[in-house]
Amino acid sequence: MVEKPKVVLGVSGGIAAYKACELLRRLTESGHDVRVVPTEASLHFVGAATWSALSGNPVSTEVWDSVHEVPHVRIGQHADLVVVAPATADMLAKAAHGLADDLLTNTLLTARCPVLFAPAMHTEMWEHPATQENVATLRRRGAVVLEPAVGRLTGVDTGKGRFPDPVEIFETCRRVLARGVAEPDLTGRHVVISAGGTREPLDPVRYLGNRSSGKQGYALARTALARGARVTLIEANTGLPDPAGADIVRVGTAVQLREAVLKAAADADAVVMAAAVADFRPETYATGKIKKQDGQEPAPVALVRNPDILAEVAGGGTGARLRPGQVVVGFAAETDDVLANGRKKLQRKGCDLLVVNEVGERKTFGSEENEAVVLATDGAETPVPYGPKETLADVVWDLVVPRLGPESA
Ligand SMILES: Cc1cc2nc3c(=O)[nH]c(=O)nc-3n(C[C@H](O)[C@H](O)[C@H](O)COP(=O)(O)O)c2cc1C
């Protein structure tokens, strides 16, 4: 029998502790052996009985229970992943400074597996330089620390500090476990990813659009987050749940997408343009719904070109990168002469890598799977066989990482 991956779920004393129950359920139901290690403070929010019943494992907060098993050392040593969710400001401080005054902090010092923190707290606590320095320390040492989401906090206030959707934290756990490496290779990097398909309005009820679901771009975001990157995800009309830890910018049209990409790309180490951007938009926008006229044929729709965002960022035609040293990745969905068209596009756009995929049944638009060839400017071609979009996403990052310049900050 294959042994279940061992996950330690550390729960510290934030109001979001109750959301960690959902994370625990996802982990156990997908075949993980979960040991919950709550802090004493967190038991004010969710009791030990809940953790024990849901995990099927004993629960304790301090090092003095079952001492013959030396839990303060064993739990961390045997773990394949430690995820602290929610991570309080206090827990981040203790972890950054190597304190070991309860079972969870001892576990964090003895774990040699990947460690993931999902912080949640009020905006002021999150933004305090002490917390930010602790987060930077933990990241520098190899932990993946997710950015909190923006939204409703405890009480009536809103802002940055919200616990991300536990389903999305689970997805990150899955990715981190699947990679199985304790050193994330995108830590300290800012990556910008566009996803989805633009909609070019014709009148208040109609638009020109495309079939892009955004799933490939979201897979790129999730995998980059699991590899430690700061991710700005610029999404156009996807309706997909926000990946845990990503900064989300929502846009509708190609012009809006351009503006968002140029802004976010200004300090990015890599830009991956997975969104399907409309080449054309209607020349005019009718402020009222266009009506059928009795006995008359409809007026033709005049189109104008949209900006070529990929070429602008990559320096296609001019050779001048928007930001020198930035790695730029484009996508090309083709129906005919797929590779030949892809090679021409790679040259024309000036990007470093181009992911070329054939539009077809069960792949590319809307599907969970994809199949592609990644073309590089040095002539290298990396075929990625039919499989989950996350696999293709990881191949893209594998090819991006060695092309990255020195860290800027
Ligand atoms: C109602 C309530 C909600 C709290 N929520 C949070 C929170 O979301 N994030 C946080 O960092 N601290 C929060 N705190 C403060 C922590 O519980 C406190 O710092 C505690 O010492 C944390 O201990 P621990 O890190 O050992 O779990 C909250 C406190 C109270 C009373």
Tab-separated table of C-alpha atoms and ligand atoms in Angstrom:
chain	number	residue	atom	x	y	z
A	1	MET	CA	0.000	0.000	0.000
A	2	VAL	CA	1.279	3.474	-0.900
A	3	GLU	CA	1.825	5.622	2.167
A	4	LYS	CA	-0.300	8.747	2.316
A	5	PRO	CA	1.598	12.047	2.111
A	6	LYS	CA	1.982	13.486	5.621
A	7	VAL	CA	0.755	17.020	6.060
A	8	VAL	CA	0.996	19.112	9.217
A	9	LEU	CA	-1.752	21.705	9.392
A	10	GLY	CA	-0.663	24.405	11.828
A	11	VAL	CA	-3.516	26.598	12.984
A	12	SER	CA	-2.767	29.850	14.790
A	13	GLY	CA	-5.122	32.147	16.661
A	14	GLY	CA	-6.989	34.122	14.040
A	15	ILE	CA	-10.676	34.320	13.365
A	16	ALA	CA	-10.090	32.488	10.069
A	17	ALA	CA	-9.279	29.288	12.010
A	18	TYR	CA	-12.796	28.067	11.231
A	19	LYS	CA	-12.007	28.221	7.494
A	20	ALA	CA	-9.081	25.869	8.060
A	21	CYS	CA	-11.680	23.119	8.754
A	22	GLU	CA	-12.518	23.198	5.038
A	23	LEU	CA	-8.823	23.010	4.149
A	24	LEU	CA	-8.455	20.018	6.486
A	25	ARG	CA	-11.417	18.248	4.863
A	26	ARG	CA	-10.005	18.788	1.363
A	27	LEU	CA	-6.641	17.422	2.462
A	28	THR	CA	-8.009	14.314	4.186
A	29	GLU	CA	-10.546	13.555	1.446
A	30	SER	CA	-7.834	13.710	-1.203
A	31	GLY	CA	-5.742	11.081	0.589
A	32	HIS	CA	-3.417	12.990	2.901
A	33	ASP	CA	-2.577	11.991	6.448
A	34	VAL	CA	-3.074	15.260	8.315
A	35	ARG	CA	-1.801	16.069	11.761
A	36	VAL	CA	-3.355	19.281	13.039
A	37	VAL	CA	-1.163	21.316	15.381
A	38	PRO	CA	-3.139	24.264	16.744
A	39	THR	CA	-1.770	26.987	18.981
A	40	GLU	CA	-3.298	27.486	22.413
A	41	ALA	CA	-4.795	30.816	21.241
A	42	SER	CA	-6.447	29.210	18.224
A	43	LEU	CA	-8.482	26.923	20.489
A	44	HIS	CA	-10.549	29.995	21.396
A	45	PHE	CA	-11.819	29.868	17.811
A	46	VAL	CA	-11.979	26.132	16.998
A	47	GLY	CA	-11.674	23.437	19.662
A	48	ALA	CA	-9.290	20.487	19.686
A	49	ALA	CA	-12.223	18.060	19.393
A	50	THR	CA	-13.056	19.386	15.923
A	51	TRP	CA	-9.482	18.981	14.701
A	52	SER	CA	-9.143	15.543	16.175
A	53	ALA	CA	-12.455	14.280	14.792
A	54	LEU	CA	-11.893	15.725	11.316
A	55	SER	CA	-8.266	14.569	11.021
A	56	GLY	CA	-8.572	11.228	12.801
A	57	ASN	CA	-5.351	12.032	14.615
A	58	PRO	CA	-4.496	13.167	18.138
A	59	VAL	CA	-4.230	16.901	18.700
A	60	SER	CA	-2.131	18.831	21.137
A	61	THR	CA	-0.798	22.334	21.416
A	62	GLU	CA	2.296	21.841	23.502
A	63	VAL	CA	5.332	19.651	23.740
A	64	TRP	CA	4.439	17.903	27.040
A	65	ASP	CA	1.860	15.415	25.695
A	66	SER	CA	2.987	11.887	24.632
A	67	VAL	CA	6.554	12.848	25.492
A	68	HIS	CA	7.783	9.273	24.863
A	69	GLU	CA	7.073	9.877	21.147
A	70	VAL	CA	9.104	13.105	21.207
A	71	PRO	CA	6.395	14.921	19.211
A	72	HIS	CA	8.208	18.261	19.202
A	73	VAL	CA	10.784	16.688	16.875
A	74	ARG	CA	9.005	13.778	15.193
A	75	ILE	CA	6.015	15.617	13.742
A	76	GLY	CA	8.157	18.041	11.776
A	77	GLN	CA	10.779	15.465	10.794
A	78	HIS	CA	8.204	13.140	9.227
A	79	ALA	CA	6.138	15.751	7.405
A	80	ASP	CA	6.012	16.079	3.615
A	81	LEU	CA	4.439	19.511	3.928
A	82	VAL	CA	3.753	21.952	6.764
A	83	VAL	CA	1.002	24.449	6.049
A	84	VAL	CA	0.194	27.128	8.628
A	85	ALA	CA	-3.307	28.417	7.931
A	86	PRO	CA	-4.231	30.873	9.204
A	87	ALA	CA	-0.836	32.279	10.148
A	88	THR	CA	-1.157	35.122	12.655
A	89	ALA	CA	1.203	38.090	12.856
A	90	ASP	CA	2.429	36.531	16.084
A	91	MET	CA	3.116	33.172	14.416
A	92	LEU	CA	5.012	34.792	11.525
A	93	ALA	CA	7.149	36.667	14.077
A	94	LYS	CA	7.863	33.538	16.079
A	95	ALA	CA	8.694	31.527	12.967
A	96	ALA	CA	10.957	34.256	11.587
A	97	HIS	CA	12.859	34.442	14.874
A	98	GLY	CA	13.060	30.718	15.507
A	99	LEU	CA	11.060	30.680	18.740
A	100	ALA	CA	10.052	27.253	19.984
A	101	ASP	CA	7.607	27.705	22.855
A	102	ASP	CA	4.801	25.392	21.710
A	103	LEU	CA	4.313	22.333	19.511
A	104	LEU	CA	3.755	24.265	16.274
A	105	THR	CA	6.840	26.458	16.587
A	106	ASN	CA	8.944	23.395	17.478
A	107	THR	CA	7.532	21.626	14.429
A	108	LEU	CA	8.466	24.547	12.187
A	109	LEU	CA	12.076	24.297	13.377
A	110	THR	CA	12.359	20.564	12.804
A	111	ALA	CA	10.599	20.388	9.414
A	112	ARG	CA	12.855	20.015	6.381
A	113	CYS	CA	9.978	19.713	3.922
A	114	PRO	CA	8.274	22.581	2.059
A	115	VAL	CA	6.575	25.065	4.418
A	116	LEU	CA	3.620	27.198	3.375
A	117	PHE	CA	2.123	30.080	5.374
A	118	ALA	CA	-1.323	31.545	4.654
A	119	PRO	CA	-1.364	34.760	6.730
A	120	ALA	CA	-4.615	36.421	7.759
A	121	MET	CA	-4.923	39.539	9.889
A	122	HIS	CA	-6.062	43.137	9.870
A	123	THR	CA	-4.481	45.344	7.212
A	124	GLU	CA	-2.571	47.407	9.781
A	125	MET	CA	-0.975	44.282	11.250
A	126	TRP	CA	-0.104	42.950	7.781
A	127	GLU	CA	1.386	46.236	6.581
A	128	HIS	CA	3.419	46.871	9.750
A	129	PRO	CA	7.145	46.864	8.908
A	130	ALA	CA	7.728	44.230	11.610
A	131	THR	CA	5.343	41.799	9.902
A	132	GLN	CA	6.674	42.631	6.433
A	133	GLU	CA	10.251	42.015	7.585
A	134	ASN	CA	9.244	38.717	9.164
A	135	VAL	CA	7.545	37.657	5.927
A	136	ALA	CA	10.632	38.629	3.917
A	137	THR	CA	12.832	36.620	6.288
A	138	LEU	CA	10.638	33.537	5.976
A	139	ARG	CA	10.574	33.804	2.178
A	140	ARG	CA	14.334	34.257	2.006
A	141	ARG	CA	14.710	31.052	3.997
A	142	GLY	CA	12.595	29.099	1.515
A	143	ALA	CA	9.061	29.214	2.909
A	144	VAL	CA	6.179	30.057	0.594
A	145	VAL	CA	4.254	32.900	2.244
A	146	LEU	CA	1.015	33.663	0.400
A	147	GLU	CA	-0.149	37.239	0.158
A	148	PRO	CA	-3.486	37.624	1.972
A	149	ALA	CA	-6.535	38.431	-0.100
A	150	VAL	CA	-8.279	41.800	-0.190
A	151	GLY	CA	-11.818	41.869	1.156
A	152	ARG	CA	-13.980	41.775	4.239
A	153	LEU	CA	-12.058	41.343	7.487
A	154	THR	CA	-13.302	40.541	10.974
A	155	GLY	CA	-16.023	43.011	11.836
A	156	VAL	CA	-17.102	45.623	9.333
A	157	ASP	CA	-13.790	46.704	7.831
A	158	THR	CA	-12.321	45.616	4.516
A	159	GLY	CA	-8.784	45.624	3.150
A	160	LYS	CA	-5.791	43.401	2.587
A	161	GLY	CA	-5.429	40.677	5.188
A	162	ARG	CA	-8.279	38.336	4.419
A	163	PHE	CA	-7.711	34.585	4.518
A	164	PRO	CA	-7.740	33.314	0.911
A	165	ASP	CA	-10.366	30.790	-0.151
A	166	PRO	CA	-9.429	27.496	1.602
A	167	VAL	CA	-10.138	25.577	-1.614
A	168	GLU	CA	-7.463	27.656	-3.321
A	169	ILE	CA	-5.026	27.170	-0.418
A	170	PHE	CA	-5.626	23.453	-0.844
A	171	GLU	CA	-4.714	23.793	-4.551
A	172	THR	CA	-1.452	25.490	-3.565
A	173	CYS	CA	-0.722	22.722	-1.043
A	174	ARG	CA	-1.283	20.163	-3.805
A	175	ARG	CA	1.120	21.969	-6.142
A	176	VAL	CA	3.796	22.399	-3.450
A	177	LEU	CA	3.520	18.712	-2.513
A	178	ALA	CA	3.631	17.628	-6.162
A	179	ARG	CA	6.897	19.509	-6.706
A	180	GLY	CA	8.266	18.167	-3.455
A	181	VAL	CA	11.170	20.605	-3.269
A	182	ALA	CA	11.803	22.630	-0.158
A	183	GLU	CA	13.426	25.520	-2.110
A	184	PRO	CA	10.919	27.408	-4.285
A	185	ASP	CA	12.679	28.767	-7.381
A	186	LEU	CA	10.521	31.865	-8.009
A	187	THR	CA	10.916	33.413	-4.559
A	188	GLY	CA	11.679	37.137	-4.801
A	189	ARG	CA	10.312	37.291	-8.351
A	190	HIS	CA	7.331	39.266	-9.571
A	191	VAL	CA	5.511	37.614	-12.455
A	192	VAL	CA	2.634	39.078	-14.425
A	193	ILE	CA	0.181	36.723	-16.084
A	194	SER	CA	-2.741	37.626	-18.312
A	195	ALA	CA	-5.634	35.189	-18.545
A	196	GLY	CA	-9.022	34.883	-20.178
A	197	GLY	CA	-10.420	36.500	-23.293
A	198	THR	CA	-11.125	40.153	-23.990
A	199	ARG	CA	-14.609	41.330	-24.953
A	200	GLU	CA	-14.930	44.244	-27.326
A	201	PRO	CA	-18.282	45.956	-26.861
A	202	LEU	CA	-20.512	46.666	-29.821
A	203	ASP	CA	-23.467	48.026	-27.873
A	204	PRO	CA	-24.610	47.710	-24.226
A	205	VAL	CA	-25.655	44.078	-24.734
A	206	ARG	CA	-23.279	42.665	-27.374
A	207	TYR	CA	-19.557	42.167	-27.748
A	208	LEU	CA	-16.938	40.493	-29.930
A	209	GLY	CA	-15.305	37.833	-27.835
A	210	ASN	CA	-13.427	34.546	-27.968
A	211	ARG	CA	-13.566	31.118	-26.386
A	212	SER	CA	-10.665	31.459	-23.961
A	213	SER	CA	-11.666	30.225	-20.491
A	214	GLY	CA	-8.590	31.531	-18.681
A	215	LYS	CA	-7.780	28.117	-17.209
A	216	GLN	CA	-4.251	27.997	-18.646
A	217	GLY	CA	-3.458	31.450	-17.251
A	218	TYR	CA	-4.851	30.449	-13.849
A	219	ALA	CA	-2.764	27.272	-13.906
A	220	LEU	CA	0.283	29.471	-14.573
A	221	ALA	CA	-0.665	31.673	-11.629
A	222	ARG	CA	-1.208	28.758	-9.245
A	223	THR	CA	2.047	27.057	-10.164
A	224	ALA	CA	4.015	30.323	-9.896
A	225	LEU	CA	2.519	30.962	-6.445
A	226	ALA	CA	3.459	27.462	-5.311
A	227	ARG	CA	7.006	28.192	-6.530
A	228	GLY	CA	7.146	31.310	-4.335
A	229	ALA	CA	6.495	34.095	-6.888
A	230	ARG	CA	4.609	37.314	-6.295
A	231	VAL	CA	1.893	37.034	-8.908
A	232	THR	CA	-0.171	39.731	-10.580
A	233	LEU	CA	-2.964	38.010	-12.460
A	234	ILE	CA	-4.709	40.201	-14.991
A	235	GLU	CA	-7.945	38.462	-15.829
A	236	ALA	CA	-10.408	39.187	-18.579
A	237	ASN	CA	-13.895	37.748	-18.220
A	238	THR	CA	-12.978	34.384	-16.697
A	239	GLY	CA	-15.347	34.039	-13.736
A	240	LEU	CA	-12.797	31.671	-12.160
A	241	PRO	CA	-12.015	31.677	-8.411
A	242	ASP	CA	-9.033	33.819	-7.374
A	243	PRO	CA	-5.866	31.768	-6.826
A	244	ALA	CA	-4.690	32.117	-3.208
A	245	GLY	CA	-2.037	34.800	-2.880
A	246	ALA	CA	-2.364	36.447	-6.314
A	247	ASP	CA	-2.993	40.156	-6.821
A	248	ILE	CA	-5.960	40.195	-9.175
A	249	VAL	CA	-6.621	42.936	-11.713
A	250	ARG	CA	-9.919	42.617	-13.578
A	251	VAL	CA	-10.249	43.977	-17.095
A	252	GLY	CA	-12.760	43.654	-19.923
A	253	THR	CA	-11.315	44.890	-23.196
A	254	ALA	CA	-7.963	44.698	-24.986
A	255	VAL	CA	-7.303	48.378	-24.305
A	256	GLN	CA	-7.903	47.871	-20.580
A	257	LEU	CA	-5.734	44.751	-20.623
A	258	ARG	CA	-2.894	46.715	-22.252
A	259	GLU	CA	-3.068	49.408	-19.592
A	260	ALA	CA	-3.042	46.840	-16.772
A	261	VAL	CA	-0.192	44.808	-18.282
A	262	LEU	CA	2.023	47.847	-18.901
A	263	LYS	CA	1.465	49.065	-15.342
A	264	ALA	CA	2.116	45.699	-13.680
A	265	ALA	CA	5.014	44.802	-16.002
A	266	ALA	CA	7.001	47.903	-14.994
A	267	ASP	CA	8.666	46.006	-12.114
A	268	ALA	CA	8.067	42.415	-13.239
A	269	ASP	CA	10.764	39.802	-13.781
A	270	ALA	CA	8.564	37.877	-16.217
A	271	VAL	CA	5.399	38.533	-18.185
A	272	VAL	CA	3.336	35.635	-19.495
A	273	MET	CA	0.602	36.640	-21.894
A	274	ALA	CA	-1.824	33.721	-21.806
A	275	ALA	CA	-4.949	35.814	-22.422
A	276	ALA	CA	-6.617	35.692	-25.813
A	277	VAL	CA	-6.642	39.346	-26.842
A	278	ALA	CA	-8.985	40.430	-29.624
A	279	ASP	CA	-7.023	41.640	-32.658
A	280	PHE	CA	-9.877	43.960	-33.630
A	281	ARG	CA	-12.614	45.931	-31.933
A	282	PRO	CA	-15.720	47.612	-33.364
A	283	GLU	CA	-14.839	51.069	-34.614
A	284	THR	CA	-17.833	52.599	-32.905
A	285	TYR	CA	-19.756	51.762	-29.774
A	286	ALA	CA	-23.518	52.225	-29.984
A	287	THR	CA	-24.725	53.658	-26.688
A	288	GLY	CA	-28.202	52.169	-27.294
A	289	LYS	CA	-28.972	48.589	-28.318
A	290	ILE	CA	-28.673	48.137	-32.093
A	291	LYS	CA	-32.193	47.317	-33.362
A	292	LYS	CA	-33.420	45.330	-36.342
A	293	GLN	CA	-34.883	47.652	-38.962
A	294	ASP	CA	-37.880	46.292	-40.876
A	295	GLY	CA	-36.966	45.290	-44.411
A	296	GLN	CA	-33.348	46.444	-44.055
A	297	GLU	CA	-30.133	44.415	-44.032
A	298	PRO	CA	-27.954	45.062	-40.980
A	299	ALA	CA	-25.207	47.659	-41.376
A	300	PRO	CA	-21.716	46.083	-41.595
A	301	VAL	CA	-19.594	46.292	-38.464
A	302	ALA	CA	-16.447	48.305	-39.106
A	303	LEU	CA	-13.442	47.078	-37.129
A	304	VAL	CA	-10.213	48.720	-36.042
A	305	ARG	CA	-7.004	47.076	-34.851
A	306	ASN	CA	-6.331	46.645	-31.178
A	307	PRO	CA	-2.869	47.301	-29.751
A	308	ASP	CA	-0.423	44.395	-29.968
A	309	ILE	CA	0.370	44.086	-26.271
A	310	LEU	CA	2.755	41.149	-26.542
A	311	ALA	CA	4.871	42.915	-29.194
A	312	GLU	CA	4.854	46.104	-27.135
A	313	VAL	CA	6.094	44.363	-23.987
A	314	ALA	CA	8.559	42.125	-25.840
A	315	GLY	CA	9.856	44.818	-28.196
A	316	GLY	CA	8.764	43.070	-31.404
A	317	GLY	CA	9.916	45.009	-34.445
A	318	THR	CA	12.031	47.461	-32.441
A	319	GLY	CA	14.044	45.050	-30.319
A	320	ALA	CA	13.558	47.384	-27.341
A	321	ARG	CA	12.174	45.614	-24.316
A	322	LEU	CA	9.796	47.581	-22.143
A	323	ARG	CA	11.962	46.456	-19.239
A	324	PRO	CA	15.408	45.135	-20.168
A	325	GLY	CA	16.124	41.684	-18.783
A	326	GLN	CA	12.457	40.815	-18.380
A	327	VAL	CA	11.453	37.380	-19.668
A	328	VAL	CA	8.444	37.583	-21.964
A	329	VAL	CA	6.313	34.586	-22.874
A	330	GLY	CA	3.566	34.572	-25.482
A	331	PHE	CA	0.891	32.075	-26.417
A	332	ALA	CA	-0.305	31.187	-29.888
A	333	ALA	CA	-3.417	29.144	-30.507
A	334	GLU	CA	-3.323	28.009	-34.118
A	335	THR	CA	-5.506	25.860	-36.314
A	336	ASP	CA	-3.199	25.286	-39.364
A	337	ASP	CA	0.553	24.978	-39.893
A	338	VAL	CA	0.811	25.233	-36.149
A	339	LEU	CA	4.597	25.097	-35.689
A	340	ALA	CA	5.489	27.134	-38.782
A	341	ASN	CA	3.066	29.879	-37.759
A	342	GLY	CA	4.382	29.695	-34.205
A	343	ARG	CA	7.996	30.213	-35.290
A	344	LYS	CA	7.016	33.249	-37.366
A	345	LYS	CA	5.039	34.674	-34.464
A	346	LEU	CA	7.945	34.183	-32.036
A	347	GLN	CA	10.181	36.249	-34.327
A	348	ARG	CA	7.590	38.884	-35.067
A	349	LYS	CA	6.641	39.494	-31.430
A	350	GLY	CA	10.189	39.417	-30.079
A	351	CYS	CA	9.328	37.321	-27.002
A	352	ASP	CA	11.720	34.814	-25.382
A	353	LEU	CA	9.326	31.878	-25.402
A	354	LEU	CA	6.153	31.104	-27.306
A	355	VAL	CA	3.740	28.392	-26.228
A	356	VAL	CA	2.140	27.068	-29.383
A	357	ASN	CA	-0.969	24.987	-29.152
A	358	GLU	CA	-3.369	23.630	-31.649
A	359	VAL	CA	-7.010	24.507	-31.155
A	360	GLY	CA	-8.900	21.243	-31.037
A	361	GLU	CA	-11.462	19.129	-29.278
A	362	ARG	CA	-10.684	18.434	-25.598
A	363	LYS	CA	-7.707	20.805	-25.554
A	364	THR	CA	-6.954	24.508	-25.410
A	365	PHE	CA	-10.204	26.492	-24.959
A	366	GLY	CA	-12.219	25.600	-21.878
A	367	SER	CA	-10.548	22.251	-21.337
A	368	GLU	CA	-8.654	21.104	-18.225
A	369	GLU	CA	-5.971	19.665	-20.504
A	370	ASN	CA	-3.626	21.039	-23.073
A	371	GLU	CA	-0.861	19.907	-25.401
A	372	ALA	CA	1.747	22.306	-26.719
A	373	VAL	CA	5.237	22.956	-27.964
A	374	VAL	CA	7.236	25.705	-26.291
A	375	LEU	CA	9.454	27.490	-28.798
A	376	ALA	CA	12.471	29.487	-27.632
A	377	THR	CA	14.469	32.188	-29.435
A	378	ASP	CA	17.596	29.986	-29.343
A	379	GLY	CA	15.757	27.430	-31.513
A	380	ALA	CA	14.960	25.021	-28.663
A	381	GLU	CA	11.575	23.307	-28.923
A	382	THR	CA	10.050	21.678	-25.857
A	383	PRO	CA	7.076	19.437	-26.627
A	384	VAL	CA	4.603	19.060	-23.758
A	385	PRO	CA	2.368	16.004	-24.236
A	386	TYR	CA	-1.398	16.060	-23.657
A	387	GLY	CA	-2.027	16.498	-19.939
A	388	PRO	CA	-3.224	18.881	-17.212
A	389	LYS	CA	-2.753	22.601	-17.869
A	390	GLU	CA	-0.712	22.760	-14.648
A	391	THR	CA	1.902	20.440	-16.150
A	392	LEU	CA	2.315	22.763	-19.125
A	393	ALA	CA	2.438	25.702	-16.696
A	394	ASP	CA	5.293	24.109	-14.738
A	395	VAL	CA	7.208	23.459	-17.974
A	396	VAL	CA	6.831	27.163	-18.838
A	397	TRP	CA	8.278	28.170	-15.438
A	398	ASP	CA	11.065	25.585	-15.814
A	399	LEU	CA	12.013	27.376	-19.034
A	400	VAL	CA	11.548	30.884	-17.591
A	401	VAL	CA	13.668	30.373	-14.438
A	402	PRO	CA	17.065	29.897	-16.164
A	403	ARG	CA	16.360	32.939	-18.380
A	404	LEU	CA	15.697	35.320	-15.472
A	405	GLY	CA	18.191	38.079	-14.812
A	406	PRO	CA	19.557	38.938	-11.362
A	407	GLU	CA	16.960	39.773	-8.710
A	408	SER	CA	16.213	43.488	-8.718
A	409	ALA	CA	15.517	43.913	-5.018
B	1	LIG	C1	-11.403	37.991	18.005
B	1	LIG	C2	-9.932	37.964	17.693
B	1	LIG	C3	-9.544	37.814	16.402
B	1	LIG	C4	-8.172	37.805	16.075
B	1	LIG	N1	-7.820	37.624	14.782
B	1	LIG	C5	-6.517	37.667	14.427
B	1	LIG	C6	-6.123	37.507	13.089
B	1	LIG	O1	-6.947	37.317	12.181
B	1	LIG	N2	-4.811	37.570	12.791
B	1	LIG	C7	-3.862	37.760	13.744
B	1	LIG	O2	-2.687	37.838	13.393
B	1	LIG	N3	-4.197	37.884	15.032
B	1	LIG	C8	-5.499	37.845	15.408
B	1	LIG	N4	-5.859	37.984	16.730
B	1	LIG	C9	-4.813	38.148	17.739
B	1	LIG	C10	-4.152	36.803	18.093
B	1	LIG	O3	-5.131	35.877	18.554
B	1	LIG	C11	-3.058	36.979	19.144
B	1	LIG	O4	-1.994	37.726	18.564
B	1	LIG	C12	-2.541	35.688	19.677
B	1	LIG	O5	-1.520	35.941	20.614
B	1	LIG	C13	-2.000	34.783	18.602
B	1	LIG	O6	-1.435	33.629	19.138
B	1	LIG	P1	-0.839	32.463	18.233
B	1	LIG	O7	-0.044	33.098	17.153
B	1	LIG	O8	0.008	31.654	19.160
B	1	LIG	O9	-1.959	31.651	17.727
B	1	LIG	C14	-7.208	37.956	17.086
B	1	LIG	C15	-7.629	38.088	18.385
B	1	LIG	C16	-8.964	38.110	18.702
B	1	LIG	C17	-9.371	38.252	20.144
